[in-house]
PDB file of C-alpha atoms in Angstrom:
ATOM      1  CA  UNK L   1       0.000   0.000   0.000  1.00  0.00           C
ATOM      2  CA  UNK L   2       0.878   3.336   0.857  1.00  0.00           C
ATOM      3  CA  UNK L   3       0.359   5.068  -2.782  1.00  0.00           C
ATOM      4  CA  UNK L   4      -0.973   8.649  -3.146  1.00  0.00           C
ATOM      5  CA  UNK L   5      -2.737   8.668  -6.702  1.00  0.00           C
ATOM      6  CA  UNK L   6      -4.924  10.657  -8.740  1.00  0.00           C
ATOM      7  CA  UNK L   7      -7.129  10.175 -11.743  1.00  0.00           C
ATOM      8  CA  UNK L   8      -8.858  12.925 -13.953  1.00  0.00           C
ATOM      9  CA  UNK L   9     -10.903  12.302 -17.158  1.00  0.00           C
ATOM     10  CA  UNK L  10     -14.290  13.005 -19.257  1.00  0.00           C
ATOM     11  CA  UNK L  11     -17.663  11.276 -17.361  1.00  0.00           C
ATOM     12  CA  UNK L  12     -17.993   7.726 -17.680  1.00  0.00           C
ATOM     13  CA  UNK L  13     -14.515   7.150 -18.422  1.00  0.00           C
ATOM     14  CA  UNK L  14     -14.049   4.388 -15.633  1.00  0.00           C
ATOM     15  CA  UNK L  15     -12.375   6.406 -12.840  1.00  0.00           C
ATOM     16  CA  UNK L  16     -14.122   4.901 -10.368  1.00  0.00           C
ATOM     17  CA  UNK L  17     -14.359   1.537 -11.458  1.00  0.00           C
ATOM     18  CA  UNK L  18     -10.821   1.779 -11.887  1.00  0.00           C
ATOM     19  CA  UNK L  19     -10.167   3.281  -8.243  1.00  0.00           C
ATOM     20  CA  UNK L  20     -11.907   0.239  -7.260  1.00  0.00           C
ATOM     21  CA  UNK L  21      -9.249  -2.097  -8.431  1.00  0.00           C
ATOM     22  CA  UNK L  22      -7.054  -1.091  -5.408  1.00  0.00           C
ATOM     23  CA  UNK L  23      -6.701  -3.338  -2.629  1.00  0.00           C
ATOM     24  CA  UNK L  24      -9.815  -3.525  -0.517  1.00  0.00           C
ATOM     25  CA  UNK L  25     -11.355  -3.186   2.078  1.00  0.00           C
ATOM     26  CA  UNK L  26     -11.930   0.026   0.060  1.00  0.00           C
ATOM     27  CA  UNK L  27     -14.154   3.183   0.699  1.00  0.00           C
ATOM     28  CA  UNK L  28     -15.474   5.979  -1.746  1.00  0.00           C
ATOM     29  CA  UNK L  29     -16.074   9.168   0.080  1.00  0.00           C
ATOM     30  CA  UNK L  30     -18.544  10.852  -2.804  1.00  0.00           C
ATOM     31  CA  UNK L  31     -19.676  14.136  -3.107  1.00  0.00           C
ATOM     32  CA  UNK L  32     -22.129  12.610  -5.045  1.00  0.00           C
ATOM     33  CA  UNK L  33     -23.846   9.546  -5.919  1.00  0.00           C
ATOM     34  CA  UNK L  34     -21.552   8.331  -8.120  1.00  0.00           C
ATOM     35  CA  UNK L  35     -21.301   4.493  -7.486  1.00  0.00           C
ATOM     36  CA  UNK L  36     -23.757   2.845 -10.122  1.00  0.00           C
ATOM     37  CA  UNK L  37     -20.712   1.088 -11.749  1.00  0.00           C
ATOM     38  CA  UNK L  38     -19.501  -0.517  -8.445  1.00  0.00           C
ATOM     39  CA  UNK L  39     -22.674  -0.884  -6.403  1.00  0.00           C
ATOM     40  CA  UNK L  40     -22.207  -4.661  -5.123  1.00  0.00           C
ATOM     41  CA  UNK L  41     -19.084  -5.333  -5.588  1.00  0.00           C
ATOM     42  CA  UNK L  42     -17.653  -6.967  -2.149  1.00  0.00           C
ATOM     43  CA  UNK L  43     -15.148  -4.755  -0.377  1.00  0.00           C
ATOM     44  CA  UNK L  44     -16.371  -1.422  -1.150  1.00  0.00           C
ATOM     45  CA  UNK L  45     -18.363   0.969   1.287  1.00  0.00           C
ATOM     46  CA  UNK L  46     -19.829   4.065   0.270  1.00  0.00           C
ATOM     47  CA  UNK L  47     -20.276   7.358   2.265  1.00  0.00           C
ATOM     48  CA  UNK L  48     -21.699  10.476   0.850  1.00  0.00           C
ATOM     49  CA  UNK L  49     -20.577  14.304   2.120  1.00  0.00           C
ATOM     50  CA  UNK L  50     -23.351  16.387   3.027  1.00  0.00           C
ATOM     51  CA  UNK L  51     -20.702  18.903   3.628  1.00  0.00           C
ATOM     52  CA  UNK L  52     -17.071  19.456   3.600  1.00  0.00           C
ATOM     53  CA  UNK L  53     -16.618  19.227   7.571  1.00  0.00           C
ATOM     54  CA  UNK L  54     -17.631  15.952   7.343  1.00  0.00           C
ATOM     55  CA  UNK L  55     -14.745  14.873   5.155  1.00  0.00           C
ATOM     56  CA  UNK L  56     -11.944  15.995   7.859  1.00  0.00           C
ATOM     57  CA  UNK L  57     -14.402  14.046  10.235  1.00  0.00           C
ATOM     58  CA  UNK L  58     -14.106  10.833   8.343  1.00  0.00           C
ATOM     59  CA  UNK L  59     -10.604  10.911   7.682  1.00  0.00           C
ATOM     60  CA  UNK L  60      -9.103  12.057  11.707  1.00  0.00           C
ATOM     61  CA  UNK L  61     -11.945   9.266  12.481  1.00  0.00           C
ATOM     62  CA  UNK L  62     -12.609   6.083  10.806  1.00  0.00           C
ATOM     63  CA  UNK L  63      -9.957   6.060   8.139  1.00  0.00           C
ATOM     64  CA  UNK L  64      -7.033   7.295  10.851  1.00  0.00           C
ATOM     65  CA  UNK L  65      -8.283   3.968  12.564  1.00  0.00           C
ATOM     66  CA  UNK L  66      -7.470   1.714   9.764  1.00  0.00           C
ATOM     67  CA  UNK L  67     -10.600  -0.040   8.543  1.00  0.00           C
ATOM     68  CA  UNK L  68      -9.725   0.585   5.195  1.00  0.00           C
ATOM     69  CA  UNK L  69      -6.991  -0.787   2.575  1.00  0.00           C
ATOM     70  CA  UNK L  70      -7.534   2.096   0.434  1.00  0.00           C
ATOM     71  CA  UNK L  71      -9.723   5.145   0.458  1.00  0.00           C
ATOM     72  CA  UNK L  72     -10.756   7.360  -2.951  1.00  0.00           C
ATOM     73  CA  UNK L  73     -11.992  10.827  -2.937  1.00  0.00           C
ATOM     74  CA  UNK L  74     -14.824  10.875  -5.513  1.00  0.00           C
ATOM     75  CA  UNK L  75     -14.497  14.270  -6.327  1.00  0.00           C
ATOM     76  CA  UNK L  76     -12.242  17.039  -5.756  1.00  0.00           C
ATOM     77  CA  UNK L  77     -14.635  19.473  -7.885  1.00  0.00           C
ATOM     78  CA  UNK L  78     -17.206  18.531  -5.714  1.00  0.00           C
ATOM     79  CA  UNK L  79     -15.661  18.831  -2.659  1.00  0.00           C
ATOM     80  CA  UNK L  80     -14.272  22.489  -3.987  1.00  0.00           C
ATOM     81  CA  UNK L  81     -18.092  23.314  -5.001  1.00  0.00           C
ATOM     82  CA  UNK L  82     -19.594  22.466  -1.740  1.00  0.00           C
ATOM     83  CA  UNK L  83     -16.508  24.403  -0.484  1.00  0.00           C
ATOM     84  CA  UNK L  84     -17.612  27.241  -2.852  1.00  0.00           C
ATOM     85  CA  UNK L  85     -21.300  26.696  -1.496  1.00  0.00           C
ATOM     86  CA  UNK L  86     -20.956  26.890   1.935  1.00  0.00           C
ATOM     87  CA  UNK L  87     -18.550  30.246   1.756  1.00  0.00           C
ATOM     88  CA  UNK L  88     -22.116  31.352  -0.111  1.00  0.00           C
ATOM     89  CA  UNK L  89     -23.995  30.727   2.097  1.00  0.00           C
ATOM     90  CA  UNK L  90     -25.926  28.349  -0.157  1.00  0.00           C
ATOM     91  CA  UNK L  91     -28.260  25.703   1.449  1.00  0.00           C
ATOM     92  CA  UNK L  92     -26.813  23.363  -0.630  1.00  0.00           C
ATOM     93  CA  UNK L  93     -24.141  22.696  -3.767  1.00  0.00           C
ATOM     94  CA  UNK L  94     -26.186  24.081  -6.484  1.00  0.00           C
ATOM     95  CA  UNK L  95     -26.332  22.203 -10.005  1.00  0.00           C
ATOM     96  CA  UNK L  96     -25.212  25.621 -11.713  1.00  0.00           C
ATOM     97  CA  UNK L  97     -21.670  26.361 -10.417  1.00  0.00           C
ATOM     98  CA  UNK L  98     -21.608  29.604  -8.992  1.00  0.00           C
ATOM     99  CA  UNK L  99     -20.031  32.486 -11.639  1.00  0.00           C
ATOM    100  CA  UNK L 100     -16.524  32.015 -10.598  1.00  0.00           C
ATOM    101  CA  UNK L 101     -15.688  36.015 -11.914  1.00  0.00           C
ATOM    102  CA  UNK L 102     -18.403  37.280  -9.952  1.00  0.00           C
ATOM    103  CA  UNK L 103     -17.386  34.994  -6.839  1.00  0.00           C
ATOM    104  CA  UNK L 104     -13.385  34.942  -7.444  1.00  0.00           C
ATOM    105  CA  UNK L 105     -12.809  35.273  -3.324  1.00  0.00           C
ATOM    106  CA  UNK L 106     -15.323  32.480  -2.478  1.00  0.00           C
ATOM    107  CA  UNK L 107     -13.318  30.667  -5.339  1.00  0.00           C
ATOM    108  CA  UNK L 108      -9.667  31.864  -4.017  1.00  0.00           C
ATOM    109  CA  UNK L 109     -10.800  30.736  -0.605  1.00  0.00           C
ATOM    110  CA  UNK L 110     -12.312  27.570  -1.310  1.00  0.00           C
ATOM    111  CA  UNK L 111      -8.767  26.468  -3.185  1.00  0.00           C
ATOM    112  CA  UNK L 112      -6.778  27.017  -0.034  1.00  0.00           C
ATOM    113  CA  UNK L 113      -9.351  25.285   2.172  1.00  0.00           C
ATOM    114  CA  UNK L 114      -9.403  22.327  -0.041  1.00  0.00           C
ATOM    115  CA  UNK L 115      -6.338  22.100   0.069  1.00  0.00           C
ATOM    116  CA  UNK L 116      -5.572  22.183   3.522  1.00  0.00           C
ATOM    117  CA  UNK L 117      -8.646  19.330   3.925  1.00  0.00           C
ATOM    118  CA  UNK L 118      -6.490  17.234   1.387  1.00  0.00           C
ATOM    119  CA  UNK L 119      -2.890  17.917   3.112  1.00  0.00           C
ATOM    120  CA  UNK L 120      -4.384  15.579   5.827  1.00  0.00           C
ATOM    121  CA  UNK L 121      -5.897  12.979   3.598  1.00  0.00           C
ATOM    122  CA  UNK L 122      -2.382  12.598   1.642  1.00  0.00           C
ATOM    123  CA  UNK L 123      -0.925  12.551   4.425  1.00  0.00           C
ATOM    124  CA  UNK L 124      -2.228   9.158   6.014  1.00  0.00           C
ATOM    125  CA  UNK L 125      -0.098   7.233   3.632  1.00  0.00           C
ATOM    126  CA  UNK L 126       2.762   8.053   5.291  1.00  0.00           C
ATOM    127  CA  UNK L 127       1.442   7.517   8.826  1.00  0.00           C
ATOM    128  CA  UNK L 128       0.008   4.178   7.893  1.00  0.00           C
ATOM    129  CA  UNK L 129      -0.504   1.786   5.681  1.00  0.00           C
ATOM    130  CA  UNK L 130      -3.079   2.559   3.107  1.00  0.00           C
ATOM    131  CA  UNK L 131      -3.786   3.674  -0.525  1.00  0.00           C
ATOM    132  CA  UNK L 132      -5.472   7.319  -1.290  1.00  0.00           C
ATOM    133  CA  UNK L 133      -7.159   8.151  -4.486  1.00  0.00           C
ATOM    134  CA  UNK L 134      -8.382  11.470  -5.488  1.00  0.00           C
ATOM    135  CA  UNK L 135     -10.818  11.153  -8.745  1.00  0.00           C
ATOM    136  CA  UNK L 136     -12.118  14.530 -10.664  1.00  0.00           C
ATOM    137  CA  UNK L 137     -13.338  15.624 -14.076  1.00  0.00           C
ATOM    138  CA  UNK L 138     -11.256  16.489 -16.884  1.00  0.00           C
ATOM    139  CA  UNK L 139     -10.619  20.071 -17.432  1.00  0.00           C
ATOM    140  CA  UNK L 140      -8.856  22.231 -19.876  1.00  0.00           C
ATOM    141  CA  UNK L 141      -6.887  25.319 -18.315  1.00  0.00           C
ATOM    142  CA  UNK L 142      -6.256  28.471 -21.160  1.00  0.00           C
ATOM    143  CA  UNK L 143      -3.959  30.498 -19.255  1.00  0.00           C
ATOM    144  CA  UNK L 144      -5.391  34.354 -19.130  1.00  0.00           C
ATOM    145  CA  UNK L 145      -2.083  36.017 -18.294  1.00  0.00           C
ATOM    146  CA  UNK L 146      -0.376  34.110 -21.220  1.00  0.00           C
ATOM    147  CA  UNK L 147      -3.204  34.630 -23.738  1.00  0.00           C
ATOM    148  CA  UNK L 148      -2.769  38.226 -23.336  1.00  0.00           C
ATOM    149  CA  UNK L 149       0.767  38.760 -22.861  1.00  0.00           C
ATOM    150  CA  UNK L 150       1.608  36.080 -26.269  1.00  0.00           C
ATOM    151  CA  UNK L 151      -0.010  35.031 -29.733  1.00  0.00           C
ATOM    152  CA  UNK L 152       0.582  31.677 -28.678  1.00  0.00           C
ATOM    153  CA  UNK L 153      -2.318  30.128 -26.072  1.00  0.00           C
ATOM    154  CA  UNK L 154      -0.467  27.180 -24.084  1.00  0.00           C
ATOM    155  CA  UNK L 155      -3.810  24.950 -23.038  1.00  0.00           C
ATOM    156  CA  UNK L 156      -3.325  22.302 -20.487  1.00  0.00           C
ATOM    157  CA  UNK L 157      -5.596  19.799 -19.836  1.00  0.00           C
ATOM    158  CA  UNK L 158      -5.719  18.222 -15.716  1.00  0.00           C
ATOM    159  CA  UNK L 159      -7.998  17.502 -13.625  1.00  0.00           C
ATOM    160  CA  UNK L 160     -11.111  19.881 -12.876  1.00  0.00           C
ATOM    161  CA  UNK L 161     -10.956  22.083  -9.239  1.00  0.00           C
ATOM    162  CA  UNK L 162      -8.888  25.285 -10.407  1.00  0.00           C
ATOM    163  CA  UNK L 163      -5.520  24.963 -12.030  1.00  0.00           C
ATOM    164  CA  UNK L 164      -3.805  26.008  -8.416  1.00  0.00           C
ATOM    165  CA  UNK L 165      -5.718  22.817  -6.968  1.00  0.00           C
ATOM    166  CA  UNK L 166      -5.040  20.858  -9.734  1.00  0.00           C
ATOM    167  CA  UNK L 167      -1.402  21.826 -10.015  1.00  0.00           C
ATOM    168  CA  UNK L 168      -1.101  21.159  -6.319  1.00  0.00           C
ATOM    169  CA  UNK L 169      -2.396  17.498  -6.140  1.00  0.00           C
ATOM    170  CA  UNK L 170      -0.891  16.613  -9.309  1.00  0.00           C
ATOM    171  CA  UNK L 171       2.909  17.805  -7.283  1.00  0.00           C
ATOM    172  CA  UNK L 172       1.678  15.829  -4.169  1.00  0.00           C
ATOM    173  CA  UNK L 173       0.575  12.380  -5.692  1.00  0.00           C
ATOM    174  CA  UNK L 174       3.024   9.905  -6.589  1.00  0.00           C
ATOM    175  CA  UNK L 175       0.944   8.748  -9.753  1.00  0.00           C
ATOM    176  CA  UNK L 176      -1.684  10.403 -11.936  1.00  0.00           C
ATOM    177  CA  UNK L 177      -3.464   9.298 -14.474  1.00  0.00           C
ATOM    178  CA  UNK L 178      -5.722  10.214 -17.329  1.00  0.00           C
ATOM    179  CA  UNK L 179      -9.050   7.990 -17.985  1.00  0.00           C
ATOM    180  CA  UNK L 180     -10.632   7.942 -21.740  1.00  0.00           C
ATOM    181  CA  UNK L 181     -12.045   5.403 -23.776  1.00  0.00           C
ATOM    182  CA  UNK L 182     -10.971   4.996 -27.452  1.00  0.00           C
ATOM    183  CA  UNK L 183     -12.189   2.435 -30.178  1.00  0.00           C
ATOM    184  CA  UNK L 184     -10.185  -0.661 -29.769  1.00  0.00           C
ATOM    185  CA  UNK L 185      -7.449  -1.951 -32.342  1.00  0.00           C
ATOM    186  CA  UNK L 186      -6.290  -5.160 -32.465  1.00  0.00           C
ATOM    187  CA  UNK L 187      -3.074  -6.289 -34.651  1.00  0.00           C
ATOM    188  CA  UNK L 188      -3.095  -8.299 -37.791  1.00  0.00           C
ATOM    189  CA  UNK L 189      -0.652  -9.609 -39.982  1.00  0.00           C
ATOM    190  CA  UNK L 190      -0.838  -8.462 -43.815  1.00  0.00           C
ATOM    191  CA  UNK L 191       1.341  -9.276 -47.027  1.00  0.00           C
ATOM    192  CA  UNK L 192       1.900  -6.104 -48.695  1.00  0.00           C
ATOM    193  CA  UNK L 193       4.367  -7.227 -52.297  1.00  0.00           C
ATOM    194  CA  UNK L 194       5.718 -10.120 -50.591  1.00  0.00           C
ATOM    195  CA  UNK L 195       6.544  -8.624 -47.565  1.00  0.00           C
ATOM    196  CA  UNK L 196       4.873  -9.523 -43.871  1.00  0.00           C
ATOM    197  CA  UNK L 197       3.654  -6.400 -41.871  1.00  0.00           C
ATOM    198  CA  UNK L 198       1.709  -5.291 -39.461  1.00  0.00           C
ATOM    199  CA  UNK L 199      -1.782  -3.502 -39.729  1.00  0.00           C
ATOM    200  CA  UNK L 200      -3.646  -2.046 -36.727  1.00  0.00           C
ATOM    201  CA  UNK L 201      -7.697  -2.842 -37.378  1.00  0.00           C
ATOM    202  CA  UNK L 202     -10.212  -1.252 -35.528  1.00  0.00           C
ATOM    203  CA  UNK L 203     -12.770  -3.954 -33.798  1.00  0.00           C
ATOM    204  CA  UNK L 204     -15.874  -1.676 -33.724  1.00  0.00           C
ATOM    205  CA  UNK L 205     -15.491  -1.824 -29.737  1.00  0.00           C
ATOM    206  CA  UNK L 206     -14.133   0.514 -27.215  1.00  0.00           C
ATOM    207  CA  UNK L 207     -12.031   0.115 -24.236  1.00  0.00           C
ATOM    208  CA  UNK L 208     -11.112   1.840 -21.777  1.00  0.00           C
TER     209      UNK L 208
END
C-alpha cells in the first residue's frame, strides 16, 4: 500500500471503477452519488458528504483507525463546489456552479481550504498503511495572463478544481493518471508485395 494517486478524465470514463481495483477493504467518500458502476461489488463501502466538515471528520476518524486498505476521494470538484457553497452561504451545492468572476474570493478561498482538507488525507499514507485516491473531471486550463501577454495560447488539460488545486495534487501524488475510452485496435498480420507487416484494425469496440 501506501500510494498517493490521482485520476482525472471526461464522465464515464471508468475512474471509479478503476479506483476500485485497489486493494480492498476500500471506501469511496462521494460528493455525489456516483457508485452505479460498483454498487455490489464486495469490499467497497460508500459514504456520501453532506458537507465538507464531514470529510476531515471521516478521515481524523474512521480512516485514521485503519478499517480501510484504500480510500478514494470521488471528487475534488465537488468537494471544492460544496466548499464554494458553503462560503455562499448556499443551502446546498447548487447544479449551476456559482459564476466564478463574480465569486473569485469564495473561489480563491475555497482552493486554499481544499487544500488544507487534502494535506491531511495525503498525508495518512505516510502515517500508515493505506492507498489514497483522489478522482475529478477532466478540465482544460487556457492560461489568461499568457493569452494576453503572447499570440501563442499554451492549453493544459488536468484535472477539474482550479488549475492552483489541480497543479497542487498533481505535485503531491506519486501517480496520476488520465481515464478515456478509445475504439479498440487489435493487430493483424498483412502481405503487402511479398513482404509480412503489421496492420492495426479497428474492432468496432471501445475500451477503456
Amino acid at each position: 500500500g501506501r500510494l498517493k494517486a490521482s485520476f482525472y478524465g471526461m464522465p464515464k470514463t471508468g475512474k471509479t471503477r478503476l479506483a476500485c481495483t485497489f486493494p480492498k477493504p476500500l471506501l469511496i467518500i462521494g460528493t455525489e452519488d456516483g457508485t452505479a458502476s460498483v454498487v455490489g461489488t464486495p469490499g467497497i463501502d460508500f459514504v456520501q458528504l453532506q458537507k465538507t466538515d464531514e470529510f476531515i471528520e471521516i478521515v481524523r476518524g474512521p480512516v485514521a483507525g485503519g478499517r480501510w486498505k484504500s480510500v478514494v476521494l470521488d471528487t475534488l470538484i465537488g468537494l471544492r463546489d460544496m466548499r464554494v457553497a458553503e462560503s455562499l452561504g448556499l443551502a446546498e451545492t447548487p447544479t449551476v456552479r456559482p459564476n466564478a468572476r463574480q465569486n473569485k474570493e469564495a473561489y480563491i478561498s475555497a482552493s486554499g481550504e481544499v487544500k488544507s482538507l487534502l494535506r491531511q488525507f495525503l498525508d495518512l499514507p505516510r502515517l500508515m498503511d493505506l492507498n489514497v485516491i483522489i478522482l475529478s473531471q477532466e478540465q482544460t486550463f487556457i492560461g489568461e495572463e499568457e493569452a494576453s501577454n503572447s499570440d501563442i495560447i499554451k492549453p493544459s488539460v488536468g484535472s477539474a478544481g482550479g488549475k492552483s488545486v489541480s497543479d497542487w495534487v498533481f505535485a503531491a501524488c506519486d501517480f496520476n493518471g488520465q481515464t478515456l475510452i478509445r475504439p479498440q485496435t487489435v493487430v493483424q498480420e498483412v502481405t503487402i508485395a511479398g513482404k509480412k507487416m503489421d496492420s492495426y484494425v479497428k474492432t468496432g469496440k471501445k475500451e477503456y
